[in-house]
Amino acid sequence: MKKEDTVKLISAEGFEFVVHKDAAMVSQTIRNMLTSPGGFAETELGEVTFPEISTTILEKICKYFHWNLQFASGKQTEFHIEPELTLELMMAANYLHT
């Protein structure tokens, strides 16, 4: 996979997730950050830092992005969410517009 086909998502703790750009674009917020005109750092560097999203939550979000692409292409599988993550995931999903 080429670097321009990926996006680096960075959690509050500094953990980096490298995901396919198509997967990250599931989020309207990330899509806007990466495609906005004006030379923003996110657009130029292909990375987005989320100072309010923990590593555990961002990891689950990245898994969701990939699951969403598979679901959209017809592969219907279950996406399991641990009950203890529900509230934080809902807040992150609201921010990310996913």
N, CA and C atoms as an extended XYZ file, in Angstrom:
294
Properties=species:S:1:pos:R:3:atomname:S:1:resname:S:1:resid:I:1 pbc="F F F"
N         0.845       -1.178        0.000 N   MET     1
C         0.000        0.000        0.000 CA  MET     1
C         0.891        1.241        0.000 C   MET     1
N         0.596        2.162       -0.878 N   LYS     2
C         1.386        3.384       -0.987 CA  LYS     2
C         1.034        4.357        0.136 C   LYS     2
N         1.999        5.199        0.498 N   LYS     3
C         1.796        6.176        1.570 CA  LYS     3
C         0.624        7.111        1.272 C   LYS     3
N         0.449        7.497        0.027 N   GLU     4
C        -0.650        8.411       -0.308 CA  GLU     4
C        -2.022        7.740       -0.239 C   GLU     4
N        -2.039        6.411       -0.117 N   ASP     5
C        -3.292        5.672        0.026 CA  ASP     5
C        -3.667        5.441        1.485 C   ASP     5
N        -2.833        5.942        2.393 N   THR     6
C        -3.075        5.719        3.819 CA  THR     6
C        -3.211        7.035        4.569 C   THR     6
N        -3.765        6.921        5.768 N   VAL     7
C        -3.917        8.047        6.675 CA  VAL     7
C        -3.434        7.586        8.043 C   VAL     7
N        -2.744        8.457        8.733 N   LYS     8
C        -2.292        8.138       10.085 CA  LYS     8
C        -3.216        8.843       11.070 C   LYS     8
N        -3.864        8.050       11.931 N   LEU     9
C        -4.736        8.589       12.972 CA  LEU     9
C        -4.021        8.411       14.302 C   LEU     9
N        -3.909        9.496       15.062 N   ILE    10
C        -3.105        9.490       16.292 CA  ILE    10
C        -4.004        9.731       17.488 C   ILE    10
N        -3.913        8.824       18.467 N   SER    11
C        -4.757        8.904       19.661 CA  SER    11
C        -4.214        9.924       20.658 C   SER    11
N        -4.978       10.145       21.720 N   ALA    12
C        -4.584       11.088       22.773 CA  ALA    12
C        -3.259       10.693       23.409 C   ALA    12
N        -2.998        9.392       23.487 N   GLU    13
C        -1.752        8.914       24.093 CA  GLU    13
C        -0.590        8.873       23.109 C   GLU    13
N        -0.852        9.229       21.839 N   GLY    14
C         0.207        9.260       20.834 CA  GLY    14
C         0.345        7.985       20.026 C   GLY    14
N        -0.536        7.006       20.238 N   PHE    15
C        -0.474        5.775       19.462 CA  PHE    15
C        -0.958        6.059       18.047 C   PHE    15
N        -0.251        5.536       17.056 N   GLU    16
C        -0.554        5.821       15.655 CA  GLU    16
C        -1.189        4.619       14.972 C   GLU    16
N        -2.302        4.869       14.291 N   PHE    17
C        -2.976        3.849       13.489 CA  PHE    17
C        -2.871        4.270       12.036 C   PHE    17
N        -2.307        3.418       11.210 N   VAL    18
C        -2.214        3.699        9.782 CA  VAL    18
C        -3.318        2.894        9.105 C   VAL    18
N        -4.275        3.605        8.520 N   VAL    19
C        -5.424        2.958        7.889 CA  VAL    19
C        -5.528        3.401        6.436 C   VAL    19
N        -6.209        2.600        5.646 N   HIS    20
C        -6.429        2.948        4.244 CA  HIS    20
C        -7.294        4.204        4.189 C   HIS    20
N        -6.969        5.097        3.288 N   LYS    21
C        -7.682        6.369        3.182 CA  LYS    21
C        -9.175        6.168        2.936 C   LYS    21
N        -9.541        5.181        2.135 N   ASP    22
C       -10.965        4.912        1.887 CA  ASP    22
C       -11.693        4.576        3.182 C   ASP    22
N       -11.048        3.834        4.053 N   ALA    23
C       -11.655        3.478        5.341 CA  ALA    23
C       -11.822        4.720        6.209 C   ALA    23
N       -10.793        5.547        6.291 N   ALA    24
C       -10.870        6.759        7.118 CA  ALA    24
C       -11.938        7.718        6.618 C   ALA    24
N       -12.188        7.710        5.316 N   MET    25
C       -13.177        8.618        4.735 CA  MET    25
C       -14.613        8.247        5.098 C   MET    25
N       -14.802        7.147        5.805 N   VAL    26
C       -16.121        6.809        6.338 CA  VAL    26
C       -16.572        7.935        7.268 C   VAL    26
N       -15.617        8.549        7.938 N   SER    27
C       -15.904        9.667        8.840 CA  SER    27
C       -15.979       10.972        8.053 C   SER    27
N       -17.102       11.653        8.165 N   GLN    28
C       -17.254       12.938        7.483 CA  GLN    28
C       -16.253       13.963        8.019 C   GLN    28
N       -15.987       13.920        9.321 N   THR    29
C       -15.028       14.853        9.925 CA  THR    29
C       -13.629       14.641        9.359 C   THR    29
N       -13.186       13.392        9.300 N   ILE    30
C       -11.855       13.095        8.753 CA  ILE    30
C       -11.815       13.440        7.269 C   ILE    30
N       -12.885       13.137        6.547 N   ARG    31
C       -12.951       13.483        5.124 CA  ARG    31
C       -12.744       14.984        4.943 C   ARG    31
N       -13.440       15.785        5.751 N   ASN    32
C       -13.301       17.245        5.659 CA  ASN    32
C       -11.886       17.698        6.000 C   ASN    32
N       -11.289       17.088        7.018 N   MET    33
C        -9.926       17.467        7.415 CA  MET    33
C        -8.916       17.177        6.311 C   MET    33
N        -9.109       16.072        5.612 N   LEU    34
C        -8.131       15.643        4.616 CA  LEU    34
C        -8.351       16.238        3.230 C   LEU    34
N        -9.519       16.776        2.975 N   THR    35
C        -9.807       17.276        1.633 CA  THR    35
C       -10.041       18.780        1.580 C   THR    35
N        -9.917       19.456        2.708 N   SER    36
C       -10.165       20.900        2.738 CA  SER    36
C        -9.050       21.660        2.015 C   SER    36
N        -9.432       22.659        1.240 N   PRO    37
C        -8.415       23.495        0.612 CA  PRO    37
C        -7.790       24.424        1.661 C   PRO    37
N        -6.633       24.912        1.392 N   GLY    38
C        -6.030       25.893        2.287 CA  GLY    38
C        -4.735       25.460        2.922 C   GLY    38
N        -4.217       24.287        2.558 N   GLY    39
C        -2.913       23.879        3.060 CA  GLY    39
C        -2.876       23.505        4.531 C   GLY    39
N        -3.948       22.908        5.049 N   PHE    40
C        -3.947       22.476        6.439 CA  PHE    40
C        -2.967       21.327        6.628 C   PHE    40
N        -2.403       21.217        7.823 N   ALA    41
C        -1.406       20.179        8.118 CA  ALA    41
C        -1.967       18.783        7.880 C   ALA    41
N        -3.240       18.555        8.253 N   GLU    42
C        -3.845       17.243        8.059 CA  GLU    42
C        -3.851       16.853        6.584 C   GLU    42
N        -4.148       17.820        5.731 N   THR    43
C        -4.205       17.558        4.293 CA  THR    43
C        -2.811       17.277        3.751 C   THR    43
N        -1.843       18.073        4.146 N   GLU    44
C        -0.484       17.936        3.613 CA  GLU    44
C         0.241       16.710        4.144 C   GLU    44
N         0.071       16.414        5.449 N   LEU    45
C         0.802       15.308        6.069 CA  LEU    45
C         0.054       13.986        6.003 C   LEU    45
N        -1.259       14.027        5.793 N   GLY    46
C        -2.041       12.802        5.781 CA  GLY    46
C        -2.154       12.168        7.143 C   GLY    46
N        -2.162       13.012        8.170 N   GLU    47
C        -2.325       12.490        9.529 CA  GLU    47
C        -3.226       13.413       10.334 C   GLU    47
N        -3.971       12.788       11.253 N   VAL    48
C        -4.911       13.529       12.079 CA  VAL    48
C        -4.707       13.105       13.524 C   VAL    48
N        -4.557       14.092       14.409 N   THR    49
C        -4.391       13.826       15.835 CA  THR    49
C        -5.713       14.092       16.545 C   THR    49
N        -6.077       13.164       17.413 N   PHE    50
C        -7.304       13.290       18.198 CA  PHE    50
C        -6.946       13.356       19.679 C   PHE    50
N        -6.723       14.558       20.217 N   PRO    51
C        -6.291       14.693       21.610 CA  PRO    51
C        -7.345       14.270       22.630 C   PRO    51
N        -8.580       14.076       22.203 N   GLU    52
C        -9.647       13.693       23.128 CA  GLU    52
C       -10.076       12.234       22.983 C   GLU    52
N        -9.481       11.492       22.057 N   ILE    53
C        -9.892       10.103       21.828 CA  ILE    53
C        -8.771        9.171       22.258 C   ILE    53
N        -9.095        8.281       23.195 N   SER    54
C        -8.097        7.355       23.735 CA  SER    54
C        -7.709        6.301       22.701 C   SER    54
N        -6.604        5.634       22.961 N   THR    55
C        -6.106        4.595       22.064 CA  THR    55
C        -7.120        3.477       21.906 C   THR    55
N        -7.719        3.031       23.000 N   THR    56
C        -8.701        1.941       22.943 CA  THR    56
C        -9.879        2.303       22.049 C   THR    56
N       -10.382        3.513       22.198 N   ILE    57
C       -11.534        3.957       21.405 CA  ILE    57
C       -11.143        4.160       19.947 C   ILE    57
N        -9.993        4.763       19.695 N   LEU    58
C        -9.566        4.990       18.310 CA  LEU    58
C        -9.313        3.664       17.588 C   LEU    58
N        -8.797        2.686       18.296 N   GLU    59
C        -8.602        1.367       17.701 CA  GLU    59
C        -9.949        0.772       17.272 C   GLU    59
N       -10.945        0.878       18.124 N   LYS    60
C       -12.273        0.353       17.799 CA  LYS    60
C       -12.879        1.125       16.615 C   LYS    60
N       -12.647        2.409       16.581 N   ILE    61
C       -13.140        3.232       15.472 CA  ILE    61
C       -12.490        2.804       14.158 C   ILE    61
N       -11.189        2.560       14.171 N   CYS    62
C       -10.495        2.098       12.957 CA  CYS    62
C       -11.062        0.758       12.490 C   CYS    62
N       -11.331       -0.128       13.428 N   LYS    63
C       -11.942       -1.410       13.077 CA  LYS    63
C       -13.318       -1.182       12.459 C   LYS    63
N       -14.070       -0.239       13.013 N   TYR    64
C       -15.388        0.075       12.467 CA  TYR    64
C       -15.293        0.610       11.039 C   TYR    64
N       -14.328        1.478       10.785 N   PHE    65
C       -14.161        2.016        9.432 CA  PHE    65
C       -14.019        0.874        8.420 C   PHE    65
N       -13.150       -0.095        8.735 N   HIS    66
C       -12.931       -1.214        7.823 CA  HIS    66
C       -14.170       -2.103        7.739 C   HIS    66
N       -14.833       -2.327        8.862 N   TRP    67
C       -16.067       -3.114        8.861 CA  TRP    67
C       -17.117       -2.432        7.985 C   TRP    67
N       -17.233       -1.122        8.092 N   ASN    68
C       -18.223       -0.368        7.328 CA  ASN    68
C       -18.006       -0.544        5.826 C   ASN    68
N       -16.754       -0.507        5.386 N   LEU    69
C       -16.453       -0.712        3.962 CA  LEU    69
C       -16.855       -2.112        3.514 C   LEU    69
N       -16.563       -3.104        4.343 N   GLN    70
C       -16.938       -4.479        4.009 CA  GLN    70
C       -18.457       -4.629        3.955 C   GLN    70
N       -19.148       -4.032        4.917 N   PHE    71
C       -20.605       -4.102        4.958 CA  PHE    71
C       -21.209       -3.447        3.724 C   PHE    71
N       -20.664       -2.303        3.336 N   ALA    72
C       -21.160       -1.589        2.164 CA  ALA    72
C       -20.956       -2.390        0.876 C   ALA    72
N       -19.940       -3.245        0.865 N   SER    73
C       -19.680       -4.051       -0.332 CA  SER    73
C       -20.425       -5.383       -0.305 C   SER    73
N       -21.282       -5.578        0.704 N   GLY    74
C       -22.123       -6.767        0.726 CA  GLY    74
C       -21.738       -7.833        1.719 C   GLY    74
N       -20.603       -7.695        2.371 N   LYS    75
C       -20.188       -8.686        3.368 CA  LYS    75
C       -20.832       -8.309        4.702 C   LYS    75
N       -21.855       -9.066        5.087 N   GLN    76
C       -22.600       -8.732        6.288 CA  GLN    76
C       -22.127       -9.584        7.460 C   GLN    76
N       -21.379       -8.956        8.328 N   THR    77
C       -20.907       -9.604        9.543 CA  THR    77
C       -21.297       -8.729       10.725 C   THR    77
N       -21.217       -9.290       11.894 N   GLU    78
C       -21.571       -8.551       13.098 CA  GLU    78
C       -20.380       -7.717       13.567 C   GLU    78
N       -20.668       -6.534       14.071 N   PHE    79
C       -19.625       -5.675       14.642 CA  PHE    79
C       -19.882       -5.610       16.141 C   PHE    79
N       -19.040       -6.270       16.905 N   HIS    80
C       -19.231       -6.367       18.348 CA  HIS    80
C       -18.658       -5.135       19.059 C   HIS    80
N       -19.442       -4.586       19.968 N   ILE    81
C       -19.005       -3.456       20.802 CA  ILE    81
C       -19.118       -3.871       22.264 C   ILE    81
N       -18.020       -3.788       22.966 N   GLU    82
C       -18.003       -4.108       24.379 CA  GLU    82
C       -18.825       -3.063       25.133 C   GLU    82
N       -19.712       -3.499       26.040 N   PRO    83
C       -20.582       -2.555       26.755 CA  PRO    83
C       -19.832       -1.438       27.472 C   PRO    83
N       -18.654       -1.728       27.988 N   GLU    84
C       -17.908       -0.710       28.737 CA  GLU    84
C       -17.342        0.399       27.831 C   GLU    84
N       -17.348        0.168       26.518 N   LEU    85
C       -16.841        1.170       25.574 CA  LEU    85
C       -17.954        2.010       24.948 C   LEU    85
N       -19.190        1.630       25.191 N   THR    86
C       -20.322        2.220       24.487 CA  THR    86
C       -20.396        3.740       24.595 C   THR    86
N       -20.320        4.276       25.793 N   LEU    87
C       -20.466        5.720       25.964 CA  LEU    87
C       -19.359        6.491       25.251 C   LEU    87
N       -18.115        6.078       25.462 N   GLU    88
C       -16.998        6.773       24.801 CA  GLU    88
C       -17.087        6.642       23.285 C   GLU    88
N       -17.503        5.469       22.797 N   LEU    89
C       -17.646        5.281       21.350 CA  LEU    89
C       -18.743        6.176       20.778 C   LEU    89
N       -19.832        6.303       21.495 N   MET    90
C       -20.921        7.165       21.024 CA  MET    90
C       -20.470        8.620       20.936 C   MET    90
N       -19.704        9.080       21.919 N   MET    91
C       -19.206       10.458       21.894 CA  MET    91
C       -18.221       10.654       20.742 C   MET    91
N       -17.335        9.687       20.525 N   ALA    92
C       -16.372        9.786       19.428 CA  ALA    92
C       -17.088        9.726       18.075 C   ALA    92
N       -18.073        8.842       17.953 N   ALA    93
C       -18.824        8.730       16.695 CA  ALA    93
C       -19.572       10.015       16.391 C   ALA    93
N       -20.086       10.661       17.415 N   ASN    94
C       -20.776       11.932       17.227 CA  ASN    94
C       -19.794       12.977       16.691 C   ASN    94
N       -18.613       13.039       17.273 N   TYR    95
C       -17.588       13.989       16.819 CA  TYR    95
C       -17.147       13.695       15.388 C   TYR    95
N       -16.975       12.408       15.080 N   LEU    96
C       -16.457       12.006       13.772 CA  LEU    96
C       -17.540       11.917       12.704 C   LEU    96
N       -18.781       12.065       13.088 N   HIS    97
C       -19.915       11.953       12.152 CA  HIS    97
C       -19.866       10.639       11.393 C   HIS    97
N       -19.820        9.538       12.160 N   THR    98
C       -19.818        8.206       11.532 CA  THR    98
C       -21.093        7.481       11.842 C   THR    98
